[in-house]
Coordinates of N, CA and C in Angstrom, one line a residue:
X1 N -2.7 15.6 -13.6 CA -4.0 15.0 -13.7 C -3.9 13.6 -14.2
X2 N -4.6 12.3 -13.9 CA -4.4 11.3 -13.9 C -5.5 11.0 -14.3
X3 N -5.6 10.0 -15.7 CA -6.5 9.7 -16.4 C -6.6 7.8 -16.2
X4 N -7.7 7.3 -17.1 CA -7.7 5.6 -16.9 C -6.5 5.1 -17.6
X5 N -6.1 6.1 -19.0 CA -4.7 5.3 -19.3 C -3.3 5.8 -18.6
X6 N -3.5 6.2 -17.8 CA -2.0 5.9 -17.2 C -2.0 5.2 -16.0
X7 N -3.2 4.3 -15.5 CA -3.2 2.8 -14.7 C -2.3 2.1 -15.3
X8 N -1.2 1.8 -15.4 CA -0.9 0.6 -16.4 C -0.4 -0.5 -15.5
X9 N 0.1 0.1 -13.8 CA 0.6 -1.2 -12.9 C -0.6 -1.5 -12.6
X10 N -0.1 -3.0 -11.5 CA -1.0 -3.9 -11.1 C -0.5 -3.8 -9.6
X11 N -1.4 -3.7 -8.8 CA -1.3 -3.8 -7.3 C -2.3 -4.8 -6.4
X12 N -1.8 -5.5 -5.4 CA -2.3 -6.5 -4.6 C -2.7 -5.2 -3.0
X13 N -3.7 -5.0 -2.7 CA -4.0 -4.6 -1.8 C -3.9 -5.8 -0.8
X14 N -3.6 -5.8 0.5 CA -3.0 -6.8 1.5 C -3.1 -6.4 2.8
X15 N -4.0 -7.3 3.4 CA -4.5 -6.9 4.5 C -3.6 -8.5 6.0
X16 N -3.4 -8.3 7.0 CA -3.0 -9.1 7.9 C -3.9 -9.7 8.7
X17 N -4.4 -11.0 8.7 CA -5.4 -11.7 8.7 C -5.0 -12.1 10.6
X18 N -6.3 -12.0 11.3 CA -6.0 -12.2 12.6 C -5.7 -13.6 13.3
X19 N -4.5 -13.6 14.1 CA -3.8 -14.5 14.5 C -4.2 -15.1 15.6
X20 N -3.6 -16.5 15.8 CA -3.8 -17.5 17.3 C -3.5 -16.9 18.1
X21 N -3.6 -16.9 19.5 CA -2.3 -16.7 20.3 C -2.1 -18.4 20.8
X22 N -2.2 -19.6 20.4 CA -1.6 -20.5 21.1 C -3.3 -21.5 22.2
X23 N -4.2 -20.5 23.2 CA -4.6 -20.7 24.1 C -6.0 -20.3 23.8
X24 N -6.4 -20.1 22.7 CA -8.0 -20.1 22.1 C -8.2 -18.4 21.8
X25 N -7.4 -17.4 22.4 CA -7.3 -16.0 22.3 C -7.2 -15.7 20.3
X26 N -7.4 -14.6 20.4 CA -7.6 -14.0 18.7 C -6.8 -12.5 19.2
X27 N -5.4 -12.4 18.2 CA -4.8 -11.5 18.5 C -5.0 -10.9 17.1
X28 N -6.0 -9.1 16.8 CA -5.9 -8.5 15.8 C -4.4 -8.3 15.1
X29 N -4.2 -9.3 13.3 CA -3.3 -8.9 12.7 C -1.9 -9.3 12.8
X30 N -2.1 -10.2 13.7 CA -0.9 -11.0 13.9 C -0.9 -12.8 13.1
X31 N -2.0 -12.5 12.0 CA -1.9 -13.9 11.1 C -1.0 -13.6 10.4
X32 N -1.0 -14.8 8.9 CA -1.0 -14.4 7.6 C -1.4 -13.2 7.1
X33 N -0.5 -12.6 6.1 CA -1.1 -11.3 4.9 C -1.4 -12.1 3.9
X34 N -2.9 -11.2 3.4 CA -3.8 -12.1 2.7 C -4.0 -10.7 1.9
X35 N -4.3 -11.3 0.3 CA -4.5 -10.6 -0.7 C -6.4 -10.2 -0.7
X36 N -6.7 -8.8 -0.3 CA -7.8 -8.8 -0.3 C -8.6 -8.5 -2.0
X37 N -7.8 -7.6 -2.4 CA -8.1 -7.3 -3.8 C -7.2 -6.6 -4.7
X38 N -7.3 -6.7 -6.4 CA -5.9 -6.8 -7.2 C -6.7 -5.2 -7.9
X39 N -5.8 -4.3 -8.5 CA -6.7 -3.5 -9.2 C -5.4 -2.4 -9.9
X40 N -5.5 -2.1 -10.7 CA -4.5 -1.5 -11.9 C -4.6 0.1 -11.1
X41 N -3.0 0.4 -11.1 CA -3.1 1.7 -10.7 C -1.6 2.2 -11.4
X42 N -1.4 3.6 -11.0 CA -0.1 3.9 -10.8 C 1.0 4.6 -10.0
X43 N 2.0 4.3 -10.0 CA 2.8 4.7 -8.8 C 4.4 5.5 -9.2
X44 N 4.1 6.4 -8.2 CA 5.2 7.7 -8.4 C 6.2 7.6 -7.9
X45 N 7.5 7.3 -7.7 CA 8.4 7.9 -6.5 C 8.2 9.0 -5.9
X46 N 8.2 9.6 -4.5 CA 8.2 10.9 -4.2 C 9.8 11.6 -3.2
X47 N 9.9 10.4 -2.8 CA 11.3 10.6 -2.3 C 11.8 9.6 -1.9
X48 N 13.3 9.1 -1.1 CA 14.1 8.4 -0.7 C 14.8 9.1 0.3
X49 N 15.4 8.3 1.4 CA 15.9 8.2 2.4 C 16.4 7.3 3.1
X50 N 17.4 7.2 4.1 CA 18.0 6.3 4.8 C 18.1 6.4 6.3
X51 N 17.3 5.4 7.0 CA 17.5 5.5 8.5 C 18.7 4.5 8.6
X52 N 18.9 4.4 10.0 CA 19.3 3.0 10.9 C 18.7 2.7 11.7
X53 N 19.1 0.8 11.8 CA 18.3 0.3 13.0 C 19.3 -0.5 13.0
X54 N 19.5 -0.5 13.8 CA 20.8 -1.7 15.3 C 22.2 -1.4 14.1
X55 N 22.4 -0.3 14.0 CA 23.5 0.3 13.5 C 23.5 -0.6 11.8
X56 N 22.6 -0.9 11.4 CA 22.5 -1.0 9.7 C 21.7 0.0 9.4
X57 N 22.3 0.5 8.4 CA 21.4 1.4 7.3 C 20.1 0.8 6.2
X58 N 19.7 1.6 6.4 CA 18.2 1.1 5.6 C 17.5 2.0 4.6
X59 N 17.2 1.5 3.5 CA 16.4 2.6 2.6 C 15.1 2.7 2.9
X60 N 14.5 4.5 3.1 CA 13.3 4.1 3.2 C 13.1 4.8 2.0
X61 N 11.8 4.2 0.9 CA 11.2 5.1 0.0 C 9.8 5.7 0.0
X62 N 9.4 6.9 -0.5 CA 8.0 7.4 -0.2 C 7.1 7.3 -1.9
X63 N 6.5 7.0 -1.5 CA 5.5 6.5 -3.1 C 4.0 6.8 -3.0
X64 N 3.8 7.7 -3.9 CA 2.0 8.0 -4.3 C 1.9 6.4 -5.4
X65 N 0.5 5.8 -4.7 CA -0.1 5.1 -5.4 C -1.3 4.9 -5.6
X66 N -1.8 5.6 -7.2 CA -3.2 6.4 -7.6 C -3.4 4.9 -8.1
X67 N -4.8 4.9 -7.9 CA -6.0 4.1 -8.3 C -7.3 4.4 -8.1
X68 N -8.3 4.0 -9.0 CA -9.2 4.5 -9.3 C -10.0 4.7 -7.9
X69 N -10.8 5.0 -7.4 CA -12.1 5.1 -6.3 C -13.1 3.7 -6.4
X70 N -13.2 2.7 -5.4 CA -13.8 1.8 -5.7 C -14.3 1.6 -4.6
X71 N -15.7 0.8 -4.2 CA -16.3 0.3 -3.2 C -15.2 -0.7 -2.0
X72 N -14.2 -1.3 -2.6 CA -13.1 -2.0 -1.9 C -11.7 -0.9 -1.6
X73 N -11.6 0.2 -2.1 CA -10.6 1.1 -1.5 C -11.1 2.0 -0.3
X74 N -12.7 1.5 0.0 CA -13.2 2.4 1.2 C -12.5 1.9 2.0
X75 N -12.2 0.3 2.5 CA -12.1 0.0 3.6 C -10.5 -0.4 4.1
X76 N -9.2 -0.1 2.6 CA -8.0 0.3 3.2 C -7.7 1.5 4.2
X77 N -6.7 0.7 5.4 CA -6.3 1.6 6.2 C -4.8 2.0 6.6
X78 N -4.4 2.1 7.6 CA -3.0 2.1 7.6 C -2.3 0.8 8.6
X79 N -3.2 -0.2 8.3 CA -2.9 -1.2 8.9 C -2.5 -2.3 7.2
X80 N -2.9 -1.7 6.4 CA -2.5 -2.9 5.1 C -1.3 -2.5 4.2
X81 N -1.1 -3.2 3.5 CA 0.1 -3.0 2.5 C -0.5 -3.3 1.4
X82 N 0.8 -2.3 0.3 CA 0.3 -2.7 -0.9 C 1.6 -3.5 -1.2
X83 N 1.3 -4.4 -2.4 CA 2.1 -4.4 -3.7 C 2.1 -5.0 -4.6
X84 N 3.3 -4.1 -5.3 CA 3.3 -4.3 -6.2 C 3.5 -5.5 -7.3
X85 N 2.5 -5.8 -8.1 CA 2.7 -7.2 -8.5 C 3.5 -7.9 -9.9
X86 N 4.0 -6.5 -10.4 CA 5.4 -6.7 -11.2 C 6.8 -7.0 -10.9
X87 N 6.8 -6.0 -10.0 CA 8.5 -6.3 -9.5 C 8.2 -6.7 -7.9
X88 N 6.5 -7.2 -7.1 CA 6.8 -7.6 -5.9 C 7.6 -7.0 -5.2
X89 N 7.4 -5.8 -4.8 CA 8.1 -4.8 -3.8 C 6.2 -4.6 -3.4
X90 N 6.7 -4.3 -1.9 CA 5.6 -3.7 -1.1 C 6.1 -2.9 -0.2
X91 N 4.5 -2.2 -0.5 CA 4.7 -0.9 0.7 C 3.5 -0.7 1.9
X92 N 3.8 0.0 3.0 CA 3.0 -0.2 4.3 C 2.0 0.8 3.7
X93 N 0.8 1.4 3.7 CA 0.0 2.1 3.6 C 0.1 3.3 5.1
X94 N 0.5 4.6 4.4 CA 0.7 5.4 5.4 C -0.6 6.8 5.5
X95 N -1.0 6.8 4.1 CA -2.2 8.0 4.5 C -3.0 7.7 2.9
X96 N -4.2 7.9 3.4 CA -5.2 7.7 1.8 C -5.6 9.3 1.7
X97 N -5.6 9.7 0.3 CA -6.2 11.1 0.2 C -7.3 10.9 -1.3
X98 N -8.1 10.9 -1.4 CA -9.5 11.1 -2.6 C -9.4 12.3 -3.2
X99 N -9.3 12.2 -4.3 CA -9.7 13.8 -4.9 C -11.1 14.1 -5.5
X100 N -10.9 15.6 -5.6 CA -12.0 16.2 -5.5 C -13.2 15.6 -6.1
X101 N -13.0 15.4 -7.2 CA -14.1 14.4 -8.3 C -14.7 12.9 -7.8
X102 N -13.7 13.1 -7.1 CA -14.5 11.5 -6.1 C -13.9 10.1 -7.5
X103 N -13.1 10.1 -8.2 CA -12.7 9.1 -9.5 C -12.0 8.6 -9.3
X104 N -10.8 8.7 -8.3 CA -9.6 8.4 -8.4 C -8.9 8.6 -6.4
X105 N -7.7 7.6 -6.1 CA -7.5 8.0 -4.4 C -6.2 7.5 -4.2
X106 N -5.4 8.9 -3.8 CA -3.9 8.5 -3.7 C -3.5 7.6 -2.5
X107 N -2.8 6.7 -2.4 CA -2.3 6.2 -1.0 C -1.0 6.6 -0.7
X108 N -0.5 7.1 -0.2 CA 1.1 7.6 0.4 C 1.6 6.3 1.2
X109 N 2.2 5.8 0.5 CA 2.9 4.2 1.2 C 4.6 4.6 1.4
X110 N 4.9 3.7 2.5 CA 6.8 3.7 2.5 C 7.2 2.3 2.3
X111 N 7.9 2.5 1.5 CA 8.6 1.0 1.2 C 10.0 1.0 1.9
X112 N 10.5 -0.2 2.0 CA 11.7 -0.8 2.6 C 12.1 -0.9 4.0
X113 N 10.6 -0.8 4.6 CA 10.3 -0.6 6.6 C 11.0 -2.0 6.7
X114 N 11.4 -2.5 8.1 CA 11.7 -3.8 8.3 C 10.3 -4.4 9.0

């Protein structure tokens, strides 16, 4: 059970702001990542793993990141990233779940994607 005092991190919700293509065109998400909004939560490790890609190994990590229910967490999706704004590690946003009270809304993010 997750209460207001164990928010104690700070997280940057981050959204990919829509890009040029060059020729007047607007390509969804291919700008800058831009900080939409900052908001105290907390975060769990849930597990660790290791893929490859072009024969290097890579860590992936899986992380619940609880924060409160707010008018601005309606509109994350799995198009944004979080992070974190202590140690600056970010993670892709992979699934949002709300609990039942409607107070509080887990995000399941992976960190260390390339």
């Amino acid at each position: 059970m997750t209460g207001g005092g164990d928010l104690r991190g700070v997280f940057e919700f981050r959204k990919a702001d829509d890009g040029n293509d060059g020729f007047g065109g607007v390509i969804p998400g291919a700008g800058p990542v831009t900080t939409i909004f900052t908001t105290s939560g907390r975060i769990d490790v849930r597990s660790g793993d290791e893929m490859v890609l072009n024969n290097l190994p890579r860590g992936v990590s899986t992380v619940e990141i609880i924060v409160r229910q707010q008018p601005a967490t309606k509109a994350v999706n799995t198009t944004w990233s979080i992070r974190e704004k202590r140690s600056g590690r970010s993670y892709n946003v992979k699934m949002m779940k709300p609990d039942q009270k409607g107070a509080f809304i887990t995000f399941t993010a992976e960190g260390g994607t390339p």
